[in-house]
Short mmCIF file of C-alpha atoms in Angstrom, two decimals:
data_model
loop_
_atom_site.label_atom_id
_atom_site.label_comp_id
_atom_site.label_asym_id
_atom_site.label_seq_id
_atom_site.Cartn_x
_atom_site.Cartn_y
_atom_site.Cartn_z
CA UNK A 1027 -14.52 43.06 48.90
CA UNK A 1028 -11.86 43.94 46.51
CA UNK A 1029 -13.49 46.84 45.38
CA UNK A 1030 -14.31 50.48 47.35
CA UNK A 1031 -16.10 52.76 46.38
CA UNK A 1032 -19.32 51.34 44.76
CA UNK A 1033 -22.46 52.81 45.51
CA UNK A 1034 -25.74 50.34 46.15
CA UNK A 1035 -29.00 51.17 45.76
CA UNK A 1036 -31.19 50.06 48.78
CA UNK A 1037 -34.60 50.25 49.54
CA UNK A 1038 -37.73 48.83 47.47
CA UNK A 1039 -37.05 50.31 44.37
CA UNK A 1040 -37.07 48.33 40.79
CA UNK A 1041 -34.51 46.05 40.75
CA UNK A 1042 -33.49 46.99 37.09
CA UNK A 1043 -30.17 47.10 35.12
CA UNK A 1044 -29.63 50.91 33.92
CA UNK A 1045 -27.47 52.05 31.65
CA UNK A 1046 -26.60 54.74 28.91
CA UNK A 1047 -24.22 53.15 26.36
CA UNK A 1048 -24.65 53.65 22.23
CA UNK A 1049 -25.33 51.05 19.72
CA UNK A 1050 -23.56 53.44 17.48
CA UNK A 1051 -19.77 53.09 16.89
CA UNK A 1052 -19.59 56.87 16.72
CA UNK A 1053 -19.71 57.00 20.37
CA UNK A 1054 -17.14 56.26 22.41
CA UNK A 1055 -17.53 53.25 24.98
CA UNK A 1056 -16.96 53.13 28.25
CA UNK A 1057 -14.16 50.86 28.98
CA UNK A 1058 -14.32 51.81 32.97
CA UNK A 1059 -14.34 49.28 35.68
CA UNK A 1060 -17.41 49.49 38.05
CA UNK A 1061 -18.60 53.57 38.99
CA UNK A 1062 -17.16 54.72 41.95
CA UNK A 1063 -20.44 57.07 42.94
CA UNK A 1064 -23.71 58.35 41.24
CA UNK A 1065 -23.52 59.50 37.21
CA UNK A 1066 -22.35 62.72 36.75
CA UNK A 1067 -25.11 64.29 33.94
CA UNK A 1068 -23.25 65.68 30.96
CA UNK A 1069 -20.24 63.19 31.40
CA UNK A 1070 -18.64 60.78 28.76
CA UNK A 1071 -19.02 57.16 28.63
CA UNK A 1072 -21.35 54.72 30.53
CA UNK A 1073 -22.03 55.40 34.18
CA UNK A 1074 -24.19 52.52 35.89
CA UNK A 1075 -25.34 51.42 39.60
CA UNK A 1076 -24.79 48.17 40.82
CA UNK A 1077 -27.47 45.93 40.40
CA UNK A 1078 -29.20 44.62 43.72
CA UNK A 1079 -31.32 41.47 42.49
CA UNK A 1080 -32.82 39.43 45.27
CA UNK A 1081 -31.23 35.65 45.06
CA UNK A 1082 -33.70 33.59 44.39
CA UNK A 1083 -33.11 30.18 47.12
CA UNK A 1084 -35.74 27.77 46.24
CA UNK A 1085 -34.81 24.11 45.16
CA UNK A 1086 -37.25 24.10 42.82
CA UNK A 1087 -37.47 21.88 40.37
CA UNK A 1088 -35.54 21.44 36.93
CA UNK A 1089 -37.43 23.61 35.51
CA UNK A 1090 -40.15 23.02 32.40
CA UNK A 1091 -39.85 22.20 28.63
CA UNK A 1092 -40.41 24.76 26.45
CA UNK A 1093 -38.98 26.67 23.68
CA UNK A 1094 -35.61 27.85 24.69
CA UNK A 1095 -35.56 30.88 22.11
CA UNK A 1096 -32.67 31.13 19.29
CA UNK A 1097 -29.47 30.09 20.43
CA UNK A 1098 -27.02 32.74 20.10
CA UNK A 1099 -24.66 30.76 17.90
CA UNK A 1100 -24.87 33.42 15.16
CA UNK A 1101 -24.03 30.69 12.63
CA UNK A 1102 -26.33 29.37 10.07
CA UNK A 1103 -29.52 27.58 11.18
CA UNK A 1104 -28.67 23.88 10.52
CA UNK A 1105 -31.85 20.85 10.28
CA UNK A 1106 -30.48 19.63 13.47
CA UNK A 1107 -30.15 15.92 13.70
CA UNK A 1108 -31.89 13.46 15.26
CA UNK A 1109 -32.14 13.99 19.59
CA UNK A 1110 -32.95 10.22 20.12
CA UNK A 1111 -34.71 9.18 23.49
CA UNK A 1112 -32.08 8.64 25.88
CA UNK A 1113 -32.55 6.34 28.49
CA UNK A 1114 -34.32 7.31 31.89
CA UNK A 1115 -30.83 5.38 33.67
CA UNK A 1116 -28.23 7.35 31.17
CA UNK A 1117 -25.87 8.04 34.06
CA UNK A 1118 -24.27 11.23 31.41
CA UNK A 1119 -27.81 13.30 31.39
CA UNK A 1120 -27.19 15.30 35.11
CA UNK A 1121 -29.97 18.27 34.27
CA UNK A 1122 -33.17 17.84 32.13
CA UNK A 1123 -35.77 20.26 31.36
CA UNK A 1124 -33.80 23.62 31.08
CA UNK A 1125 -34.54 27.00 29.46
CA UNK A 1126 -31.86 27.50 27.08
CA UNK A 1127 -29.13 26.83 29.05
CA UNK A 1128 -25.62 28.62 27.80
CA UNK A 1129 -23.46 29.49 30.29
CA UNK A 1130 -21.69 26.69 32.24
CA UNK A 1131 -18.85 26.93 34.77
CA UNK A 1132 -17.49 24.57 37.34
CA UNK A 1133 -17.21 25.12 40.72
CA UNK A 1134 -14.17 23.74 43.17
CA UNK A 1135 -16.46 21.05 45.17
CA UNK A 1136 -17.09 19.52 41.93
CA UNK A 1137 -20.70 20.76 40.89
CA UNK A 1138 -21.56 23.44 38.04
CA UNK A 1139 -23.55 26.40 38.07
CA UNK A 1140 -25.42 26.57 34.61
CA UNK A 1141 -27.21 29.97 33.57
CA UNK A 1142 -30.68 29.65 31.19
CA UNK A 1143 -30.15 32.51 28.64
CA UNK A 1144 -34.26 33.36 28.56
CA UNK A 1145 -34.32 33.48 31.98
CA UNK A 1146 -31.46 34.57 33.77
CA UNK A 1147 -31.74 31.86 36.16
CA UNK A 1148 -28.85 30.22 37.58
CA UNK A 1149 -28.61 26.51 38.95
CA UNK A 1150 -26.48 24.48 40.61
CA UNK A 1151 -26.04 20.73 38.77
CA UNK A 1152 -24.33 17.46 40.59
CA UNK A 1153 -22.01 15.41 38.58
CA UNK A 1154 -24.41 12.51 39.04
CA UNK A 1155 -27.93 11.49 37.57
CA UNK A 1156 -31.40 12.48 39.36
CA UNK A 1157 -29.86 14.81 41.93
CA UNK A 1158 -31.80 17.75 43.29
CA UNK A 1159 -31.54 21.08 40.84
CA UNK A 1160 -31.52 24.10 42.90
CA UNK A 1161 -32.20 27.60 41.83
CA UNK A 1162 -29.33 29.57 43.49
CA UNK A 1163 -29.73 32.97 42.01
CA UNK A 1164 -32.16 34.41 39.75
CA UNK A 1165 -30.21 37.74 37.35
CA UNK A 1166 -33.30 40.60 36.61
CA UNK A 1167 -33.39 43.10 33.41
CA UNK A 1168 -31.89 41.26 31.13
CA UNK A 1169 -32.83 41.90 27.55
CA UNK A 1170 -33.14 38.34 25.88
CA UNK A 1171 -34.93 39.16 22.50
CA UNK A 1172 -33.13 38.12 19.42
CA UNK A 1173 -30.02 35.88 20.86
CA UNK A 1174 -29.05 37.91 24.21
CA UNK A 1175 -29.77 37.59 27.64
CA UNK A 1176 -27.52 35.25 30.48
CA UNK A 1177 -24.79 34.93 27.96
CA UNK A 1178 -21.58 33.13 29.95
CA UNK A 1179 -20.36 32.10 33.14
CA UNK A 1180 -16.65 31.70 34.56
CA UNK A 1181 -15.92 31.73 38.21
CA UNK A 1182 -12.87 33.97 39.80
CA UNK A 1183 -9.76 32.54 39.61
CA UNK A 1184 -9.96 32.90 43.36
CA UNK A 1185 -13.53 31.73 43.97
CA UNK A 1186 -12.19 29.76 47.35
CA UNK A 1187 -11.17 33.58 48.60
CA UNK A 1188 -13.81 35.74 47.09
CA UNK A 1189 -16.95 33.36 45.77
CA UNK A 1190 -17.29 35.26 42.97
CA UNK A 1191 -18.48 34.88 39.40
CA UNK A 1192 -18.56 36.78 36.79
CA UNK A 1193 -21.27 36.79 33.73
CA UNK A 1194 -21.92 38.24 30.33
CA UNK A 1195 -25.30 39.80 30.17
CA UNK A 1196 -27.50 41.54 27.52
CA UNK A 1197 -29.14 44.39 29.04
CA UNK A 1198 -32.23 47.11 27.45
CA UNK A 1199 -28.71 49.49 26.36
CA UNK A 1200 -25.95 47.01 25.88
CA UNK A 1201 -23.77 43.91 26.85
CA UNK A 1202 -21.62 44.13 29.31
CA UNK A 1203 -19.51 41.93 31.74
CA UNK A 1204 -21.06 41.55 35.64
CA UNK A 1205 -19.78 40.12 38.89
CA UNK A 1206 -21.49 38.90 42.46
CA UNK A 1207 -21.18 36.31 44.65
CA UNK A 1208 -24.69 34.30 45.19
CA UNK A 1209 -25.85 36.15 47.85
CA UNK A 1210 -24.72 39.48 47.44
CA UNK A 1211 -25.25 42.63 44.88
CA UNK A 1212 -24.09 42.30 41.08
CA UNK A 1213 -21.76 44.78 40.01
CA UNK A 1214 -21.04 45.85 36.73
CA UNK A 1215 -17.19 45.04 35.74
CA UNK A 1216 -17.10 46.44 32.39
CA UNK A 1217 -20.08 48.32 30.33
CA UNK A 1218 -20.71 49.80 26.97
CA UNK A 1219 -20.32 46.82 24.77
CA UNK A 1220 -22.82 47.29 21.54
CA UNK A 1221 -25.55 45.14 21.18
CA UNK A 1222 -27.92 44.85 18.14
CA UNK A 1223 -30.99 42.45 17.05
CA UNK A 1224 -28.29 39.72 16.28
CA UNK A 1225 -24.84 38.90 17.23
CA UNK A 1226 -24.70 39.28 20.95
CA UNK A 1227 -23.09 36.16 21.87
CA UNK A 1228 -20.23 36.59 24.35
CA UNK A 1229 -17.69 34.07 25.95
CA UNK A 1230 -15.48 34.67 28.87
CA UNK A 1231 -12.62 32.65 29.90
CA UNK A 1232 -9.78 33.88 32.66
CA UNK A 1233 -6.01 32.59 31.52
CA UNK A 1234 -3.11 31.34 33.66
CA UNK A 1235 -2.35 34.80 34.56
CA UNK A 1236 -5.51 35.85 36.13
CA UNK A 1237 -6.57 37.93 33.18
CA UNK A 1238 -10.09 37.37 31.71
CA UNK A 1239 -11.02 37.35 28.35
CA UNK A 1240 -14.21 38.61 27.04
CA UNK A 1241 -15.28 37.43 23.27
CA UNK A 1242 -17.96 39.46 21.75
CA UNK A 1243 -20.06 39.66 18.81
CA UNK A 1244 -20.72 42.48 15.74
CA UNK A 1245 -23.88 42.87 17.32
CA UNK A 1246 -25.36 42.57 14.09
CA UNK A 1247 -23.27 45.61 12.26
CA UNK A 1248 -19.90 43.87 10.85
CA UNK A 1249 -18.35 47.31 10.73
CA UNK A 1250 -17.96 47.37 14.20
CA UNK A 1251 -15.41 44.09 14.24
CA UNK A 1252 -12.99 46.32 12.81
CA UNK A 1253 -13.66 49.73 14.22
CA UNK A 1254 -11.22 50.10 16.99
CA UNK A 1255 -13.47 52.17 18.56
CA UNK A 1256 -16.13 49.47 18.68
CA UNK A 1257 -16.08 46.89 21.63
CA UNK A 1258 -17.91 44.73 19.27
CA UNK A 1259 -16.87 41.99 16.90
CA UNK A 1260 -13.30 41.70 19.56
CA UNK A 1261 -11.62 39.72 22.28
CA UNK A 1262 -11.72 42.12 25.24
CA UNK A 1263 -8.05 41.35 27.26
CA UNK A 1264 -9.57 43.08 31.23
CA UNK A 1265 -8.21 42.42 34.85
CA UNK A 1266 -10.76 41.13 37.33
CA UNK A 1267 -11.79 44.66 38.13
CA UNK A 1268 -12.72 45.68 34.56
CA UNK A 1269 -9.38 47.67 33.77
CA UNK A 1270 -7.70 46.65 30.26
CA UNK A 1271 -4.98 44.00 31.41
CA UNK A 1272 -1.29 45.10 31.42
CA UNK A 1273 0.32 44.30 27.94
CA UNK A 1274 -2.41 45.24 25.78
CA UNK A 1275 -1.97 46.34 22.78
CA UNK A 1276 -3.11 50.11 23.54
CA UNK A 1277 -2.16 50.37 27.07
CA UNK A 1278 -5.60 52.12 28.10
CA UNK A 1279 -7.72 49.96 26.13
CA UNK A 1280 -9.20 46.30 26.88
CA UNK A 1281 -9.42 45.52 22.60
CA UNK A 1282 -6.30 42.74 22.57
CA UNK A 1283 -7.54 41.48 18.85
CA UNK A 1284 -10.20 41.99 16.25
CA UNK A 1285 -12.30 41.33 13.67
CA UNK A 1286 -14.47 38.78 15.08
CA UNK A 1287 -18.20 38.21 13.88
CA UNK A 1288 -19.21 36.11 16.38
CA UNK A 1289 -16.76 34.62 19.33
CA UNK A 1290 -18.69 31.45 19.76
CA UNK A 1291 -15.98 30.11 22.46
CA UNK A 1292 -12.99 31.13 24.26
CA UNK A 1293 -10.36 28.47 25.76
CA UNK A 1294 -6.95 29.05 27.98
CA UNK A 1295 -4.35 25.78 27.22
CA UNK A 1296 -3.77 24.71 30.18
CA UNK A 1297 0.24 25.14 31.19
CA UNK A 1298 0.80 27.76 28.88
CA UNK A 1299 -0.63 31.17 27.74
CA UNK A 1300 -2.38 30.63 25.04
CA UNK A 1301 -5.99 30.85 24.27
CA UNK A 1302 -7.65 29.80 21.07
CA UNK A 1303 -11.19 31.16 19.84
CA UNK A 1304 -13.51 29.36 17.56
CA UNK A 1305 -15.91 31.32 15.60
CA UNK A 1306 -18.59 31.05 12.66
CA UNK A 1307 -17.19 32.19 9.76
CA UNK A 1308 -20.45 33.30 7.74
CA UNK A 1309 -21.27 33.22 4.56
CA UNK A 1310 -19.25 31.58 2.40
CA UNK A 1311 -16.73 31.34 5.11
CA UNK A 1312 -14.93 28.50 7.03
CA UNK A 1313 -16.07 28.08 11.05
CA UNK A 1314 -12.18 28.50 12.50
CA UNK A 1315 -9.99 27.58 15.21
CA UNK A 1316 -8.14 31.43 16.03
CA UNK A 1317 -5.20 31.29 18.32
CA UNK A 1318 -5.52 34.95 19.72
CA UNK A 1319 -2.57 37.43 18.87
CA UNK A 1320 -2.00 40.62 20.71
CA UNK A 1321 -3.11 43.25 18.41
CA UNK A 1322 -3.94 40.61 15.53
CA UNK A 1323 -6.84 41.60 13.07
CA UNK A 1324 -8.86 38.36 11.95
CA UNK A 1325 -10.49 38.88 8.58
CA UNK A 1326 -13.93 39.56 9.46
CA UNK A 1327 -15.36 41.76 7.85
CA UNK A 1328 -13.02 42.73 5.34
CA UNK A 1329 -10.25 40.39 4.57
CA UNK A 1330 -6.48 41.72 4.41
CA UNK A 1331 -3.21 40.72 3.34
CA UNK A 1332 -1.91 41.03 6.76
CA UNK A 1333 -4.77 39.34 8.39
CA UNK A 1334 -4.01 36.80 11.18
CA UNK A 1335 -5.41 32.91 9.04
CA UNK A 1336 -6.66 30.37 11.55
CA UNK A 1337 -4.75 27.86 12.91
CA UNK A 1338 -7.11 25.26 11.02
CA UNK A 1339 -10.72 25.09 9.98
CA UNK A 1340 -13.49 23.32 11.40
CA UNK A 1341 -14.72 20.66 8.57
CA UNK A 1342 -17.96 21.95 6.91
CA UNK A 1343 -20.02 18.72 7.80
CA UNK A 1344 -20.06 19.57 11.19
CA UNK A 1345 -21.86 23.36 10.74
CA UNK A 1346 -21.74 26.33 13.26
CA UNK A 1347 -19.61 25.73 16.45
CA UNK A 1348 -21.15 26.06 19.62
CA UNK A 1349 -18.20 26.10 22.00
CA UNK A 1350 -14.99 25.12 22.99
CA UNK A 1351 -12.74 23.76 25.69
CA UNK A 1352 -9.10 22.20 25.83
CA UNK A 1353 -8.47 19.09 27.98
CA UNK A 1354 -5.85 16.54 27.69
CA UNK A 1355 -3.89 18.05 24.94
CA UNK A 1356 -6.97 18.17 22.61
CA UNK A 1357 -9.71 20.97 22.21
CA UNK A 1358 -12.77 19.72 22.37
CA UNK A 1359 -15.24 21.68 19.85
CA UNK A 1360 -19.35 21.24 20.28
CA UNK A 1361 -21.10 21.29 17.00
CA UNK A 1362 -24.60 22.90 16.99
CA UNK A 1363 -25.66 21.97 13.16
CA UNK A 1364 -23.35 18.45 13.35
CA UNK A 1365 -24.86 17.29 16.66
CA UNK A 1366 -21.50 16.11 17.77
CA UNK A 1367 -18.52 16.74 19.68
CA UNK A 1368 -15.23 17.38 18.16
CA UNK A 1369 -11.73 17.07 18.91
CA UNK A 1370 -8.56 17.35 17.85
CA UNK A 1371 -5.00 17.06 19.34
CA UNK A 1372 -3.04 20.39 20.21
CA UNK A 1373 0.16 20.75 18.96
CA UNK A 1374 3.41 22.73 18.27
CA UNK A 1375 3.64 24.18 22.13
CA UNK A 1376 2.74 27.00 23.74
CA UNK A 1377 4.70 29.36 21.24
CA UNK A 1378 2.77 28.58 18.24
CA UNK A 1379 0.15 25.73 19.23
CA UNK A 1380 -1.32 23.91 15.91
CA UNK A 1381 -4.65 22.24 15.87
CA UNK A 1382 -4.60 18.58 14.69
CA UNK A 1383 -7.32 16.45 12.67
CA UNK A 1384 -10.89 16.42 13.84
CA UNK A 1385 -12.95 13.06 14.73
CA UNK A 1386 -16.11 13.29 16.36
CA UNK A 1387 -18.01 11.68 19.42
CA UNK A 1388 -21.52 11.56 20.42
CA UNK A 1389 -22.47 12.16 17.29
CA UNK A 1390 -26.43 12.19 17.03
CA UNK A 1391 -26.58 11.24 20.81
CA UNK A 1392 -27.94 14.10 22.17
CA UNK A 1393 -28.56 16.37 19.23
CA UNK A 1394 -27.58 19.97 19.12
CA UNK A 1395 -24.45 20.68 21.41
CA UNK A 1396 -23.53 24.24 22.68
CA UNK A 1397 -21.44 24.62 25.45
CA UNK A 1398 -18.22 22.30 26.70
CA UNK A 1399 -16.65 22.51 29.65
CA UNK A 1400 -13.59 20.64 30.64
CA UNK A 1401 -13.30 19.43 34.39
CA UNK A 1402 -10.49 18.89 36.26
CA UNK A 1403 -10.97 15.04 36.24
CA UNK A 1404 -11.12 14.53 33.03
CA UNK A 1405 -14.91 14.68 32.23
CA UNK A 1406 -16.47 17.19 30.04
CA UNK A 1407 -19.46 18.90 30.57
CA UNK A 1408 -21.94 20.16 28.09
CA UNK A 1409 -25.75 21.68 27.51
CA UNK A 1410 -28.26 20.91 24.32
CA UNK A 1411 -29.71 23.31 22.62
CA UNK A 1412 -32.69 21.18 20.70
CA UNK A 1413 -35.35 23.90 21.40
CA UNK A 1414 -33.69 26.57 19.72
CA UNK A 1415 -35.89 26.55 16.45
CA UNK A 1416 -33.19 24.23 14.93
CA UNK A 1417 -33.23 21.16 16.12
CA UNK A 1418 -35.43 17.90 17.19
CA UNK A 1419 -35.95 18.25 20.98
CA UNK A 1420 -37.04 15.48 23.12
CA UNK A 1421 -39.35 15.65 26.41
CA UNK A 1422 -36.06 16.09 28.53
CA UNK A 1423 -34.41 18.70 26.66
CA UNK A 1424 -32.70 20.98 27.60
CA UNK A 1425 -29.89 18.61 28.82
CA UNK A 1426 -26.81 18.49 30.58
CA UNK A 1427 -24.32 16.08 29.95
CA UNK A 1428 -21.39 14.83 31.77
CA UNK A 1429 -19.23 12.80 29.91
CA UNK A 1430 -15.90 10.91 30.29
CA UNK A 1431 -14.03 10.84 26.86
CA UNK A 1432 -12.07 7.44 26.64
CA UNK A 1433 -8.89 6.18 25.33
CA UNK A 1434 -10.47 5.80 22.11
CA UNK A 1435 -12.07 9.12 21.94
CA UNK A 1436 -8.99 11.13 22.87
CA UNK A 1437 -9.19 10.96 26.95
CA UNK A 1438 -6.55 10.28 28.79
CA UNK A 1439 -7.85 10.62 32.68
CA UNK A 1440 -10.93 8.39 32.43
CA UNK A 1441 -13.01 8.72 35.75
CA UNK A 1442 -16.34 6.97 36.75
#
């Protein structure tokens, strides 16, 4: 392992997540990588043991309908449009009947692991239609009331050296940023990040150099987004050991921009170092397209003259994003209220990338769309959320989809 020093905790005890951090932004947060020994009583910051969950192996089935629980979007709740039956043969629908399933990350022989937000469950889903669903690993403790729990997945960017994946996780004292491998102990990578009745949605996403990025929510206070003091409301800029990545703005800090209510997705442009954010703006606000500035302060709560604008607006008919991805020069934007997928071309280079006109696709298909995923031959994948409270769900919901954009939609490497 890449990292000494970590105490486990053996034996039959409670396989719990512990921790000590502060809702309050008076407190300051633990920004440490995972504990090198036992909590020291009386010190500062957040001091946690690893977490030891027992993998759950079965191949059991799919899972079971039933109501996946808000969906974390933070935006406003939206009718939902219509979730038509899809046919039993629709070769795109790879999962059915999942729990709220959010986080979604690709793994090298082609498959995806997909974690259920309610449950903590993780499976492992085939690129092809009525394919066995295995449970691979089961994550414990997680707090899931009001729109936390098994937040995001993204694998290591050297998963074929160290299997690892990381996940953000609501916990009973905070969010915070895990790793394990899907056999072995979970280990906390970075702790303390506030969490509140609302606004714990988090998005991770690792860039072209190595770096990953953590977007979290206000948790609920909008204060916190610009409290530099707060890990809430901010794009989090760590290395893959939990230590703030070399460059940031404040050298011993992982805050690389602010003043975000809710960071509903995070991606990397492939070939260069950018990564753009979408985000629901609130009320009375545009849903935007952010592309992420060292040290750049983006409007929310207050606005400011010297604020960072987006780099375009997601049109109002489509409602609160759900997630976002970049593949073939476009980003690709799922719409939760618009039960669609949008894109729109990429432009301007890596320097100052622009974000072109939006057209959507699959629009009323599968009804409400949260998370996209872009895969490295040329198909996206992404999961429903219909059983959220705002939507129309169908028998098979939750769904997966894998789909194959075409000329005509903006692909460019169409696959079977």
């Amino acid at each position: 392992m890449r990292r000494a020093g970590v105490t486990l905790l053996t034996g039959a005890a409670a396989l719990l997540l512990v921790g000590c951090s502060s809702t309050t932004t008076s407190a300051t947060p633990n920004w440490e990588a995972s504990p090198t020994g036992p909590a020291i009583e009386g010190s500062p910051g957040v001091h946690v043991q690893p977490i030891i969950p027992v993998p759950s192996l079965s191949d059991a089935p799919n899972g079971s309908p039933g109501a996946g629980g808000p969906g974390g979007s933070g935006g406003p709740s939206g009718s939902g449009g219509p979730s038509p039956n899809p046919s039993a043969t629709d070769p795109a629908v790879v999962a059915k009947n999942l729990k709220s399933p959010v986080g979604l990350t690709l793994l090298p022989d082609g498959s995806a692991l997909v974690g259920e937000r309610t449950t903590g469950r993780i499976v492992r889903v085939q690129p092809k239609p009525d394919q066995p669903v295995p449970t691979v690993r089961t994550l414990p403790g997680l707090d899931t009331s009001g729109d936390g729990g098994l937040l995001d997945l993204a694998i290591s960017p050297t998963y074929d050296e160290d299997n690892l994946v990381y996940a953000y996780i609501t916990t009973a004292t905070d969010n915070r940023v895990v790793d394990f491998t899907l056999n072995g102990p979970v280990t906390p990578v970075l702790t303390g990040i506030p969490k509140g009745r609302t606004g714990n949605t988090g998005r991770l996403a690792f860039s072209a150099d190595g770096n990953l990025y953590v977007g979290t929510g206000d948790g609920g206070t909008s204060s916190r987004a610009s409290d530099p003091k707060s890990l809430a409301g901010k794009v989090l800029r760590i290395d893959v050991i939990g230590q703030p990545a070399h460059g940031n703005p404040t050298p011993s800090s992982p805050i690389y921009t602010s003043g975000h209510r809710v960071v509903d997705g995070l991606c990397a442009v492939p070939g260069t170092k950018s990564v753009l954010e979408v985000e629901t703006g609130g009320p009375r606000r545009p849903n935007k397209v952010n592309v992420l500035v060292s040290g750049a302060y983006y409007g929310w709560p207050t606005t400011t003259r010297t604020q960072r604008l987006p780099a375009t607006v997601v049109p109002s008919s489509f409602g609160a994003p759900g997630g976002c991805t970049v593949l073939d020069n476009r980003i690709w934007i799922s719409s939760l209220d618009g039960t669609a997928l949008v894109s729109a071309p990429v432009t301007g280079g890596s320097a100052a990338p622009g974000v072109g006109t939006f057209t959507p696709v699959l629009q009323n298909k599968y009804g409400r769309l949260k998370t996209v995923v872009a895969a490295s031959d040329g198909a996206l994948w992404l999961t429903t959320s219909n059983r959220d409270g705002h939507g129309k769900p169908i028998a098979a919901d939750e769904r997966v989809i894998r789909y194959v954009p075409s000329q005509s939609d903006g692909g460019g490497n169409k696959v079977a």
